[in-house]
Amino acid sequence: QPCWNEYLVTRIEQNMVVNCTCPISECLAQPTTAFIYSIVSSKEIIAKYEKALLRCYVECCSNLTWCTNPQGCDQILLKDGLGYGAACSKCSWISCFNCNFPEAHYPASCSHMSRMTCAKCSHGFCWRCLKPWRPNHKDYYNCSAMVSKAAWQEKRFQDYNEKCTFHHHAREFARSLRNSISSIREMPKIRNLTFVLDACKVLEQARKVLAYSCVYSYYNQDTESMDIVEQQTESLELLTNAL
């Protein structure tokens, strides 16, 4: 029993307990959950084992996933029917389950969040597989472009990237402001701040849309509808700045 305990504890600590087999190389028998419970006595180790089982179960189920909140959330979500804008019932983080990007990115499409472009030669590639966007993807950039065009592409990318980064930082500021107001709200003799909190939430959402609008505009600059999109984005930005 001590040998089994040491073996199982080591496998659990190394996150290799799921589907582990008997330590005798010729034996392919797998220890059952009941057997592990009877051998391992540490509550801390058992808790790690149960987390490993849960993680394995979620990863094996195609319709289940973890909340993608980068600040940390252990909520399990059902992907069926969630699509682009699924809000976690625990932390309210809005995720996209049509691609691997950690949050909803409207109005930018999932393909926009997957495509990267070299600032020097405009070569397009997929950031997931690092292979050329063509022929297996949807677009193609000619790497033999003239130097002047490459310089223009680089400047254009920098402009959109700076705008996108600014809106993301402004969104973080709005979130920080909302948290500060929430703490003040708990103090005695402070008037109701619900309206201000709601305004901060709207500000966060507007900055998020503006940030991903930069991605959308960068990849759709030549389409006929871009004039209308640019006008709407400019209007939203003016109102957001005023807010």
Coordinates of N, CA, C and O in Angstrom, one line a residue, residues 27-118:
C27 N 1.6 -4.8 -17.1 CA 0.2 -4.7 -16.7 C -0.4 -3.4 -17.2 O 0.1 -2.3 -16.9
L28 N -1.5 -3.5 -17.9 CA -2.2 -2.3 -18.4 C -3.4 -2.0 -17.6 O -4.2 -1.1 -18.1
A29 N -3.6 -2.6 -16.5 CA -4.8 -2.3 -15.7 C -4.7 -0.9 -15.1 O -3.7 -0.4 -14.8
Q30 N -5.9 -0.3 -15.1 CA -6.0 1.1 -14.6 C -6.6 1.1 -13.2 O -7.6 0.5 -13.0
P31 N -6.1 1.9 -12.3 CA -6.7 2.0 -10.9 C -8.0 2.7 -11.0 O -8.1 3.7 -11.6
T32 N -9.0 2.1 -10.4 CA -10.3 2.8 -10.4 C -10.4 3.9 -9.4 O -9.5 4.0 -8.5
T33 N -11.4 4.7 -9.5 CA -11.6 5.8 -8.5 C -11.7 5.3 -7.1 O -11.2 5.8 -6.1
A34 N -12.5 4.2 -6.9 CA -12.7 3.6 -5.6 C -11.4 3.1 -5.0 O -11.1 3.3 -3.8
F35 N -10.5 2.6 -5.9 CA -9.2 2.1 -5.4 C -8.3 3.3 -5.0 O -7.7 3.2 -4.0
I36 N -8.3 4.4 -5.8 CA -7.5 5.5 -5.4 C -8.0 6.1 -4.1 O -7.2 6.5 -3.2
Y37 N -9.3 6.2 -3.9 CA -9.9 6.7 -2.6 C -9.4 5.8 -1.4 O -9.2 6.3 -0.3
S38 N -9.3 4.5 -1.7 CA -9.0 3.6 -0.6 C -7.5 3.7 -0.3 O -7.0 3.3 0.8
I39 N -6.6 4.2 -1.2 CA -5.2 4.2 -1.0 C -4.7 5.6 -0.5 O -4.0 5.7 0.4
V40 N -5.2 6.6 -1.2 CA -4.8 8.0 -0.9 C -5.6 8.6 0.2 O -6.8 8.6 0.1
S41 N -5.0 9.0 1.3 CA -5.7 9.5 2.4 C -5.7 11.1 2.5 O -6.5 11.7 3.2
S42 N -4.8 11.7 1.9 CA -4.6 13.2 1.9 C -5.8 13.9 1.2 O -6.1 13.6 0.1
K43 N -6.5 14.7 2.0 CA -7.7 15.4 1.4 C -7.2 16.4 0.3 O -7.9 16.6 -0.7
E44 N -6.1 17.0 0.5 CA -5.6 17.9 -0.5 C -5.3 17.2 -1.9 O -5.6 17.7 -2.9
I45 N -4.7 16.0 -1.8 CA -4.4 15.2 -3.0 C -5.6 14.7 -3.6 O -5.8 14.7 -4.9
I46 N -6.6 14.3 -2.8 CA -7.9 13.8 -3.4 C -8.6 15.0 -4.1 O -9.2 14.8 -5.2
A47 N -8.5 16.2 -3.5 CA -9.1 17.3 -4.2 C -8.5 17.6 -5.5 O -9.2 17.9 -6.5
K48 N -7.2 17.5 -5.6 CA -6.5 17.6 -6.9 C -6.9 16.5 -7.9 O -7.1 16.8 -9.1
Y49 N -7.1 15.3 -7.4 CA -7.5 14.2 -8.2 C -8.9 14.5 -8.8 O -9.2 14.3 -10.0
E50 N -9.8 15.0 -8.0 CA -11.2 15.2 -8.4 C -11.2 16.4 -9.4 O -12.0 16.4 -10.4
K51 N -10.3 17.4 -9.3 CA -10.2 18.5 -10.2 C -9.7 17.9 -11.6 O -10.2 18.3 -12.6
A52 N -8.8 17.0 -11.5 CA -8.2 16.4 -12.7 C -9.3 15.6 -13.5 O -9.4 15.6 -14.7
L53 N -10.2 14.9 -12.7 CA -11.3 14.1 -13.3 C -12.3 15.1 -14.0 O -12.7 14.8 -15.1
L54 N -12.6 16.2 -13.3 CA -13.5 17.2 -13.8 C -13.0 17.8 -15.1 O -13.7 18.0 -16.1
R55 N -11.7 18.2 -15.1 CA -11.0 18.8 -16.2 C -11.0 17.8 -17.4 O -11.3 18.2 -18.5
C56 N -10.7 16.6 -17.2 CA -10.7 15.6 -18.2 C -12.1 15.4 -18.8 O -12.3 15.3 -20.0
Y57 N -13.1 15.4 -17.9 CA -14.5 15.2 -18.4 C -14.9 16.4 -19.3 O -15.5 16.2 -20.4
V58 N -14.6 17.6 -18.9 CA -15.0 18.8 -19.7 C -14.3 18.8 -21.0 O -14.9 19.1 -22.1
E59 N -13.0 18.4 -21.0 CA -12.2 18.4 -22.3 C -12.7 17.3 -23.2 O -12.5 17.4 -24.4
C60 N -13.3 16.2 -22.7 CA -13.8 15.1 -23.5 C -15.1 15.4 -24.1 O -15.5 14.8 -25.1
C61 N -15.9 16.3 -23.5 CA -17.2 16.6 -24.0 C -17.2 17.8 -24.9 O -16.8 18.9 -24.6
S62 N -17.5 17.6 -26.2 CA -17.5 18.6 -27.2 C -18.4 19.8 -27.0 O -18.2 20.9 -27.5
N63 N -19.5 19.6 -26.2 CA -20.4 20.6 -25.9 C -20.2 21.3 -24.6 O -21.0 22.2 -24.2
L64 N -19.1 21.1 -23.9 CA -18.8 21.7 -22.7 C -17.5 22.5 -22.8 O -16.6 22.1 -23.6
T65 N -17.3 23.6 -22.1 CA -16.1 24.4 -22.1 C -16.0 25.2 -20.8 O -17.0 25.3 -20.1
W66 N -14.8 25.7 -20.5 CA -14.6 26.5 -19.4 C -14.8 28.0 -19.8 O -14.7 28.3 -20.9
C67 N -15.2 28.8 -18.8 CA -15.3 30.2 -19.1 C -13.9 30.7 -19.4 O -12.9 30.3 -18.9
T68 N -13.9 31.6 -20.4 CA -12.6 32.1 -20.9 C -12.1 33.4 -20.3 O -11.2 34.1 -20.7
N69 N -12.7 33.8 -19.2 CA -12.4 35.1 -18.5 C -10.9 35.0 -18.1 O -10.5 34.1 -17.3
P70 N -10.0 35.9 -18.6 CA -8.6 35.8 -18.3 C -8.3 36.2 -16.9 O -7.2 35.8 -16.4
Q71 N -9.2 36.8 -16.2 CA -9.0 37.1 -14.7 C -9.3 35.8 -13.9 O -9.0 35.9 -12.7
G72 N -9.8 34.8 -14.5 CA -10.0 33.5 -13.7 C -11.4 33.3 -13.4 O -12.1 34.1 -12.8
C73 N -12.0 32.1 -13.9 CA -13.3 31.7 -13.5 C -13.4 30.2 -13.7 O -13.0 29.7 -14.8
D74 N -14.0 29.5 -12.8 CA -14.0 28.0 -12.9 C -15.4 27.5 -13.3 O -15.7 26.4 -13.2
Q75 N -16.2 28.4 -13.9 CA -17.5 28.0 -14.4 C -17.4 27.2 -15.7 O -16.7 27.5 -16.6
I76 N -18.2 26.1 -15.7 CA -18.3 25.3 -16.9 C -19.6 25.7 -17.7 O -20.7 25.9 -17.1
L77 N -19.4 25.9 -19.0 CA -20.5 26.4 -19.8 C -20.9 25.4 -20.9 O -20.0 24.6 -21.4
L78 N -22.1 25.4 -21.2 CA -22.7 24.5 -22.3 C -22.6 25.3 -23.6 O -23.2 26.4 -23.7
K79 N -21.8 24.8 -24.6 CA -21.6 25.6 -25.8 C -22.7 25.6 -26.8 O -22.9 26.4 -27.6
D80 N -23.6 24.6 -26.7 CA -24.7 24.5 -27.6 C -25.5 25.7 -27.7 O -26.1 26.1 -26.7
G81 N -25.6 26.3 -28.9 CA -26.4 27.5 -29.1 C -25.9 28.8 -28.6 O -26.5 29.8 -28.7
L82 N -24.6 28.8 -28.0 CA -24.1 30.0 -27.4 C -23.6 30.9 -28.5 O -23.7 32.1 -28.4
G83 N -22.8 30.4 -29.5 CA -22.4 31.2 -30.6 C -21.4 32.3 -30.2 O -20.5 32.1 -29.4
Y84 N -21.6 33.5 -30.7 CA -20.6 34.6 -30.6 C -20.6 35.2 -29.2 O -19.6 35.6 -28.6
G85 N -21.8 35.5 -28.6 CA -21.9 36.3 -27.4 C -22.5 35.6 -26.2 O -23.6 35.9 -25.8
A86 N -21.8 34.7 -25.6 CA -22.3 33.9 -24.5 C -21.8 34.5 -23.2 O -20.6 34.7 -23.0
A87 N -22.7 34.9 -22.3 CA -22.3 35.5 -21.0 C -22.2 34.4 -20.0 O -23.2 33.7 -19.8
C88 N -21.1 34.4 -19.2 CA -21.0 33.4 -18.1 C -22.0 33.8 -17.0 O -22.0 35.0 -16.6
S89 N -22.7 32.8 -16.5 CA -23.7 33.1 -15.4 C -23.0 33.4 -14.1 O -23.7 34.0 -13.2
K90 N -21.7 33.2 -14.0 CA -21.0 33.4 -12.7 C -20.3 34.7 -12.7 O -20.4 35.5 -11.8
C91 N -19.5 35.0 -13.8 CA -18.7 36.3 -13.8 C -19.2 37.3 -14.9 O -18.6 38.4 -15.0
S92 N -20.1 36.9 -15.7 CA -20.7 37.7 -16.8 C -19.7 38.0 -17.9 O -20.0 38.9 -18.7
W93 N -18.6 37.3 -18.0 CA -17.7 37.5 -19.1 C -18.3 37.0 -20.4 O -18.9 35.9 -20.4
I94 N -18.2 37.7 -21.4 CA -18.8 37.3 -22.7 C -17.8 36.7 -23.6 O -16.8 37.3 -23.9
S95 N -18.0 35.5 -24.0 CA -17.1 34.7 -24.8 C -17.6 34.4 -26.2 O -18.7 34.6 -26.5
C96 N -16.6 34.0 -27.1 CA -17.0 33.6 -28.4 C -16.6 32.1 -28.5 O -15.5 31.7 -28.2
F97 N -17.6 31.3 -28.8 CA -17.4 29.8 -28.9 C -17.3 29.3 -30.4 O -17.4 28.1 -30.6
N98 N -17.3 30.3 -31.3 CA -17.1 29.9 -32.7 C -15.6 29.9 -33.1 O -15.2 29.4 -34.1
C99 N -14.7 30.4 -32.2 CA -13.3 30.4 -32.4 C -12.6 30.4 -31.1 O -13.3 30.4 -30.0
N100 N -11.3 30.3 -31.1 CA -10.5 30.2 -29.8 C -10.2 31.6 -29.2 O -9.4 31.6 -28.2
F101 N -10.7 32.7 -29.8 CA -10.4 34.0 -29.1 C -11.1 34.0 -27.8 O -12.3 33.6 -27.7
P102 N -10.4 34.6 -26.7 CA -11.0 34.4 -25.4 C -12.2 35.3 -25.1 O -12.9 35.0 -24.1
E103 N -12.6 36.2 -25.9 CA -13.8 37.0 -25.7 C -14.6 37.3 -26.9 O -14.0 37.2 -28.0
A104 N -15.8 37.7 -26.8 CA -16.6 38.1 -28.0 C -16.0 39.3 -28.6 O -15.5 40.2 -27.9
H105 N -15.9 39.3 -29.9 CA -15.1 40.3 -30.6 C -15.9 41.0 -31.7 O -15.4 41.5 -32.7
Y106 N -17.3 41.1 -31.6 CA -18.1 41.8 -32.5 C -17.7 43.3 -32.6 O -17.4 43.9 -31.6
P107 N -17.6 43.9 -33.8 CA -18.0 43.4 -35.1 C -17.0 42.7 -35.9 O -17.2 42.3 -37.0
A108 N -15.8 42.4 -35.4 CA -14.8 41.7 -36.1 C -15.2 40.2 -36.2 O -15.7 39.7 -35.2
S109 N -15.0 39.6 -37.3 CA -15.4 38.2 -37.5 C -14.3 37.3 -36.9 O -13.2 37.7 -36.6
C110 N -14.7 36.0 -36.8 CA -13.7 35.0 -36.2 C -12.5 34.9 -37.1 O -11.4 34.7 -36.6
S111 N -12.7 35.0 -38.4 CA -11.5 34.9 -39.3 C -10.6 36.1 -39.2 O -9.4 36.0 -39.3
H112 N -11.2 37.3 -38.8 CA -10.3 38.4 -38.6 C -9.4 38.2 -37.4 O -8.2 38.6 -37.4
M113 N -9.9 37.5 -36.4 CA -9.1 37.3 -35.2 C -8.1 36.2 -35.3 O -7.2 36.0 -34.5
S114 N -8.2 35.5 -36.5 CA -7.3 34.4 -36.7 C -6.2 34.8 -37.7 O -5.2 34.1 -37.8
R115 N -6.4 35.8 -38.4 CA -5.5 36.2 -39.5 C -4.5 37.3 -39.0 O -4.8 38.3 -38.4
M116 N -3.2 37.0 -39.3 CA -2.1 38.0 -39.0 C -1.5 38.4 -40.3 O -1.5 37.7 -41.3
T117 N -0.9 39.6 -40.3 CA -0.3 40.1 -41.5 C 1.1 40.7 -41.2 O 1.2 41.5 -40.3
C118 N 2.1 40.3 -42.0 CA 3.4 40.9 -41.8 C 3.4 42.3 -42.2 O 2.9 42.7 -43.3

